[in-house]
Amino acid sequence: MLIIAERINATRKSIREALEKRDVEFFVQEARRQEEAGAHFIDLNAGTEATREVEDLRWLVEVVQNEVNVPLCLDSANDRALEEALKIYTKDEVMINSFTAENDRIKALLPIARDTKAQVVGLAMGGGGIPQSVEDRMQLVDVLVEAVEKYHILQEKLLIDPLVVPVGTDQNQGKLFLETLVKIPEKYPPVRTVCGLSNISFGMPNRKLMNRAFMGLCVGYGLHAAIIDPLDRKLLSIMFASEALMGCDEFCMGYLTAFREEKLEK
Amino acid sequence: MLIIAERINATRKSIREALEKRDVEFFVQEARRQEEAGAHFIDLNAGTEATREVEDLRWLVEVVQNEVNVPLCLDSANDRALEEALKIYTKDEVMINSFTAENDRIKALLPIARDTKAQVVGLAMGGGGIPQSVEDRMQLVDVLVEAVEKYHILQEKLLIDPLVVPVGTDQNQGKLFLETLVKIPEKYPPVRTVCGLSNISFGMPNRKLMNRAFMGLCVGYGLHAAIIDPLDRKLLSIMFASEALMGCDEFCMGYLTAFREEKLEK
C-alpha cells in the first residue's frame, strides 16, 4: 500500500494555527514523524481560502521538502497554488491531489500535471456530485482516463479515487465503493486506486475502529494507495496484516519487518 | 456472522484438566461467558482420545446444555461419541462439526445428522488432504453437497469449511481460501460457509492481530459462520465494524448496539 500521509492539512485547526504562525519547527516535525512512520508521500494541504492558499502552499513546500526524503503530494484544486508551489519544488517525484471529471478542472490541472510529470489523483465526481451506482461511477472513471490520455499523460500516472461516502448515511456505500475499487484496474490495468478512507465512518461512533476495519476491506479489494494518518498504529497494523493475508506482501516480509520494528499492535 | 464459540475444547490443556476433574462450575461459567459475549452456538470438543471421548462428550453436553439458551455444536469426528451425546441432548437445534469428503466419514456421520435434523459442517478435505487450488477444493465441495443430498439433508443444513492453511507456510493461502469462500454460495446458494480462522496465523508473530485482520477479510468475502473465541473483544470489534461496512448489518444496528453495550474496542 502506498501511504500518503494526511496530517499536514490546514482544514484542521491546529495545522491552520501553526501555518498562520509560520511555525517552521512544527511542520518539520510533523513531516519527519510521518516519514518515519512509513509515509511514501507527505500530503500538504494549505486550506481552501483562495486569498491565502497560493502563498501558504508555497511556504509549506519550502519548509518541508528538504526535511524529508520522500516526495510531496500537493493537495489543492487551485491551479495557481499548484503552479506556484511547483515552481520552487526540487524533488524528482510529485503527486497532485486532485482533479474531478469536470471540464474546467481537467483543463486547469492536467496541463500542470503533464508539464511537471506529476502523478495525479482524479476523483470519480462530476458536476452532478457523486454517482450512486457502480456503473455511474465507472462512467466518470472513463472520463478521467480519457482526460489524462487527451493530455498525453500515461495511465500509470493516474490514481483514481472512487470516493468514500459515509456508511452512516447509506449502509450500501461501503460495498458500492469496494465494488468500484475492483472494477477500475479490471478495466484499466495501469490505473491505480486511492482513497481517503476516514470519510466512511463520518457520523458513527468509534470512528477509528471503523476506519481500520475499512482499511482491511480496502486491502482485500485491492486498493493501491491510502491517504491516512501513518501515526495511527492500529490502522497500520491491520494494513500490514491484511496485506500479508492477501498474498500481496512477499514472504510476509512487510508484516515481519513491522513486527520486528515494534510497529504492530498486539 | 453466526458465532460458534470455541473455548470448550479439550485439546487445550486447561480444558482437558477441568474435564478430567469433572469441574462442573468451570464449564458452566465458560459456557455462560461465551453466550453473554454473543455466541450463537457453544462448541463442545471432548478431545480425541477414542477411549474417553464418548463418555466425556456426553458429560459435557449434560453439564452445559441446561445452563445456556443457545444450542450446542458437537465437535467430533467420532460417530459413536456423537450418537451417545445426541441421545441425551434436549434442545431443538444442534450442529455437528464435522465430516470430510471421504466415503467412510460420510457414511458414518450423515445418517446421524439426518436423523437428528442437525446442521452439519463439512470440511473441503478428502483422503488426499487439503487441495491447493480453488478448483480442486470446489471439487470436494461438490462431493460434500452431493453427500448431503444423497442422505436427503437440505443444503440449508450444510455449512462448508473451505479450510484455512497458515499463510506462513504459503503466502497464497489466504487469498485461495477467500476465493473459495466466494465460489461456494455462488454455486450452491443455500449452502453456508464456516471456518476456524485462527489457523491462518499459525507460525506468525502477533497471531491475534492477524486473526482479526483475517476476520475482516472473511466478512468482506461473505463468510457466514466463524468458530472463534467470542471473548476476544478486538476480534469481535473488527467483525461488527466490517459487517456494518459491507452493508450486511441493517442500518448498522449490530454495530451501534455493540457500541452501546460497550463491546467495541476504540
mmCIF file with all atom_site columns, C-alpha atoms in Angstrom, chain A residues 245, chain B residues 6 121-125 129-132 137 160-170 172-181 184 193-204 207 210-211 213-215 217-218 223 225-228:
data_model
loop_
_atom_site.group_PDB
_atom_site.id
_atom_site.type_symbol
_atom_site.label_atom_id
_atom_site.label_alt_id
_atom_site.label_comp_id
_atom_site.label_asym_id
_atom_site.label_entity_id
_atom_site.label_seq_id
_atom_site.pdbx_PDB_ins_code
_atom_site.Cartn_x
_atom_site.Cartn_y
_atom_site.Cartn_z
_atom_site.occupancy
_atom_site.B_iso_or_equiv
_atom_site.pdbx_formal_charge
_atom_site.auth_seq_id
_atom_site.auth_comp_id
_atom_site.auth_asym_id
_atom_site.auth_atom_id
_atom_site.pdbx_PDB_model_num
ATOM 1  C CA . LEU A 1 245 ? -3.090  -12.346 4.315  1.00 0.00 ? 245 LEU A CA 1
ATOM 2  C CA . GLU B 1 6   ? -14.697 -22.443 20.528 1.00 0.00 ? 6   GLU B CA 1
ATOM 3  C CA . VAL B 1 121 ? -20.161 -28.875 8.979  1.00 0.00 ? 121 VAL B CA 1
ATOM 4  C CA . GLY B 1 122 ? -18.369 -30.447 6.012  1.00 0.00 ? 122 GLY B CA 1
ATOM 5  C CA . LEU B 1 123 ? -14.633 -29.944 5.529  1.00 0.00 ? 123 LEU B CA 1
ATOM 6  C CA . ALA B 1 124 ? -13.289 -29.456 1.975  1.00 0.00 ? 124 ALA B CA 1
ATOM 7  C CA . MET B 1 125 ? -10.735 -32.180 2.596  1.00 0.00 ? 125 MET B CA 1
ATOM 8  C CA . GLY B 1 129 ? -5.519  -33.878 2.317  1.00 0.00 ? 129 GLY B CA 1
ATOM 9  C CA . ILE B 1 130 ? -6.302  -30.242 1.526  1.00 0.00 ? 130 ILE B CA 1
ATOM 10 C CA . PRO B 1 131 ? -6.256  -29.396 -2.202 1.00 0.00 ? 131 PRO B CA 1
ATOM 11 C CA . GLN B 1 132 ? -4.043  -26.495 -3.233 1.00 0.00 ? 132 GLN B CA 1
ATOM 12 C CA . ARG B 1 137 ? -11.309 -27.505 -3.358 1.00 0.00 ? 137 ARG B CA 1
ATOM 13 C CA . ILE B 1 160 ? -18.815 -25.933 4.355  1.00 0.00 ? 160 ILE B CA 1
ATOM 14 C CA . ASP B 1 161 ? -15.398 -25.157 5.799  1.00 0.00 ? 161 ASP B CA 1
ATOM 15 C CA . PRO B 1 162 ? -13.046 -24.447 2.838  1.00 0.00 ? 162 PRO B CA 1
ATOM 16 C CA . LEU B 1 163 ? -10.153 -24.979 5.295  1.00 0.00 ? 163 LEU B CA 1
ATOM 17 C CA . VAL B 1 164 ? -7.677  -22.399 6.389  1.00 0.00 ? 164 VAL B CA 1
ATOM 18 C CA . VAL B 1 165 ? -3.991  -23.215 5.828  1.00 0.00 ? 165 VAL B CA 1
ATOM 19 C CA . PRO B 1 166 ? -1.388  -20.988 7.548  1.00 0.00 ? 166 PRO B CA 1
ATOM 20 C CA . VAL B 1 167 ? -0.244  -18.063 5.438  1.00 0.00 ? 167 VAL B CA 1
ATOM 21 C CA . GLY B 1 168 ? 3.202   -18.552 6.992  1.00 0.00 ? 168 GLY B CA 1
ATOM 22 C CA . THR B 1 169 ? 3.632   -21.808 5.060  1.00 0.00 ? 169 THR B CA 1
ATOM 23 C CA . ASP B 1 170 ? 2.484   -20.288 1.757  1.00 0.00 ? 170 ASP B CA 1
ATOM 24 C CA . ASN B 1 172 ? -1.153  -17.503 -1.254 1.00 0.00 ? 172 ASN B CA 1
ATOM 25 C CA . GLN B 1 173 ? -3.245  -19.477 1.253  1.00 0.00 ? 173 GLN B CA 1
ATOM 26 C CA . GLY B 1 174 ? -5.261  -16.524 2.499  1.00 0.00 ? 174 GLY B CA 1
ATOM 27 C CA . LYS B 1 175 ? -6.374  -15.457 -0.958 1.00 0.00 ? 175 LYS B CA 1
ATOM 28 C CA . LEU B 1 176 ? -7.005  -19.052 -2.033 1.00 0.00 ? 176 LEU B CA 1
ATOM 29 C CA . PHE B 1 177 ? -9.286  -19.534 0.974  1.00 0.00 ? 177 PHE B CA 1
ATOM 30 C CA . LEU B 1 178 ? -11.165 -16.273 0.342  1.00 0.00 ? 178 LEU B CA 1
ATOM 31 C CA . GLU B 1 179 ? -11.682 -17.043 -3.340 1.00 0.00 ? 179 GLU B CA 1
ATOM 32 C CA . THR B 1 180 ? -13.102 -20.463 -2.455 1.00 0.00 ? 180 THR B CA 1
ATOM 33 C CA . LEU B 1 181 ? -15.344 -18.743 0.100  1.00 0.00 ? 181 LEU B CA 1
ATOM 34 C CA . ILE B 1 184 ? -19.364 -21.831 -2.647 1.00 0.00 ? 184 ILE B CA 1
ATOM 35 C CA . THR B 1 193 ? -19.593 -21.227 4.768  1.00 0.00 ? 193 THR B CA 1
ATOM 36 C CA . VAL B 1 194 ? -17.780 -21.607 8.078  1.00 0.00 ? 194 VAL B CA 1
ATOM 37 C CA . CYS B 1 195 ? -14.200 -21.666 9.316  1.00 0.00 ? 195 CYS B CA 1
ATOM 38 C CA . GLY B 1 196 ? -11.986 -21.769 12.344 1.00 0.00 ? 196 GLY B CA 1
ATOM 39 C CA . LEU B 1 197 ? -9.984  -18.784 11.331 1.00 0.00 ? 197 LEU B CA 1
ATOM 40 C CA . SER B 1 198 ? -7.084  -18.796 13.794 1.00 0.00 ? 198 SER B CA 1
ATOM 41 C CA . ASN B 1 199 ? -5.181  -21.437 11.837 1.00 0.00 ? 199 ASN B CA 1
ATOM 42 C CA . ILE B 1 200 ? -4.318  -18.720 9.285  1.00 0.00 ? 200 ILE B CA 1
ATOM 43 C CA . SER B 1 201 ? -1.769  -17.168 11.665 1.00 0.00 ? 201 SER B CA 1
ATOM 44 C CA . PHE B 1 202 ? -0.013  -20.371 12.787 1.00 0.00 ? 202 PHE B CA 1
ATOM 45 C CA . GLY B 1 203 ? 3.740   -19.783 12.994 1.00 0.00 ? 203 GLY B CA 1
ATOM 46 C CA . MET B 1 204 ? 3.460   -15.989 12.662 1.00 0.00 ? 204 MET B CA 1
ATOM 47 C CA . ARG B 1 207 ? -1.284  -14.032 15.896 1.00 0.00 ? 207 ARG B CA 1
ATOM 48 C CA . MET B 1 210 ? -3.516  -11.466 12.071 1.00 0.00 ? 210 MET B CA 1
ATOM 49 C CA . ASN B 1 211 ? -6.642  -13.347 13.151 1.00 0.00 ? 211 ASN B CA 1
ATOM 50 C CA . ALA B 1 213 ? -7.431  -8.870  10.106 1.00 0.00 ? 213 ALA B CA 1
ATOM 51 C CA . PHE B 1 214 ? -8.487  -12.208 8.635  1.00 0.00 ? 214 PHE B CA 1
ATOM 52 C CA . MET B 1 215 ? -11.899 -11.865 10.279 1.00 0.00 ? 215 MET B CA 1
ATOM 53 C CA . LEU B 1 217 ? -11.374 -10.148 5.125  1.00 0.00 ? 217 LEU B CA 1
ATOM 54 C CA . CYS B 1 218 ? -13.687 -13.106 5.749  1.00 0.00 ? 218 CYS B CA 1
ATOM 55 C CA . LEU B 1 223 ? -18.204 -15.874 5.393  1.00 0.00 ? 223 LEU B CA 1
ATOM 56 C CA . ALA B 1 225 ? -20.177 -18.522 10.372 1.00 0.00 ? 225 ALA B CA 1
ATOM 57 C CA . ALA B 1 226 ? -16.947 -18.372 12.370 1.00 0.00 ? 226 ALA B CA 1
ATOM 58 C CA . ILE B 1 227 ? -15.585 -20.705 15.027 1.00 0.00 ? 227 ILE B CA 1
ATOM 59 C CA . ILE B 1 228 ? -13.924 -18.194 17.357 1.00 0.00 ? 228 ILE B CA 1
#
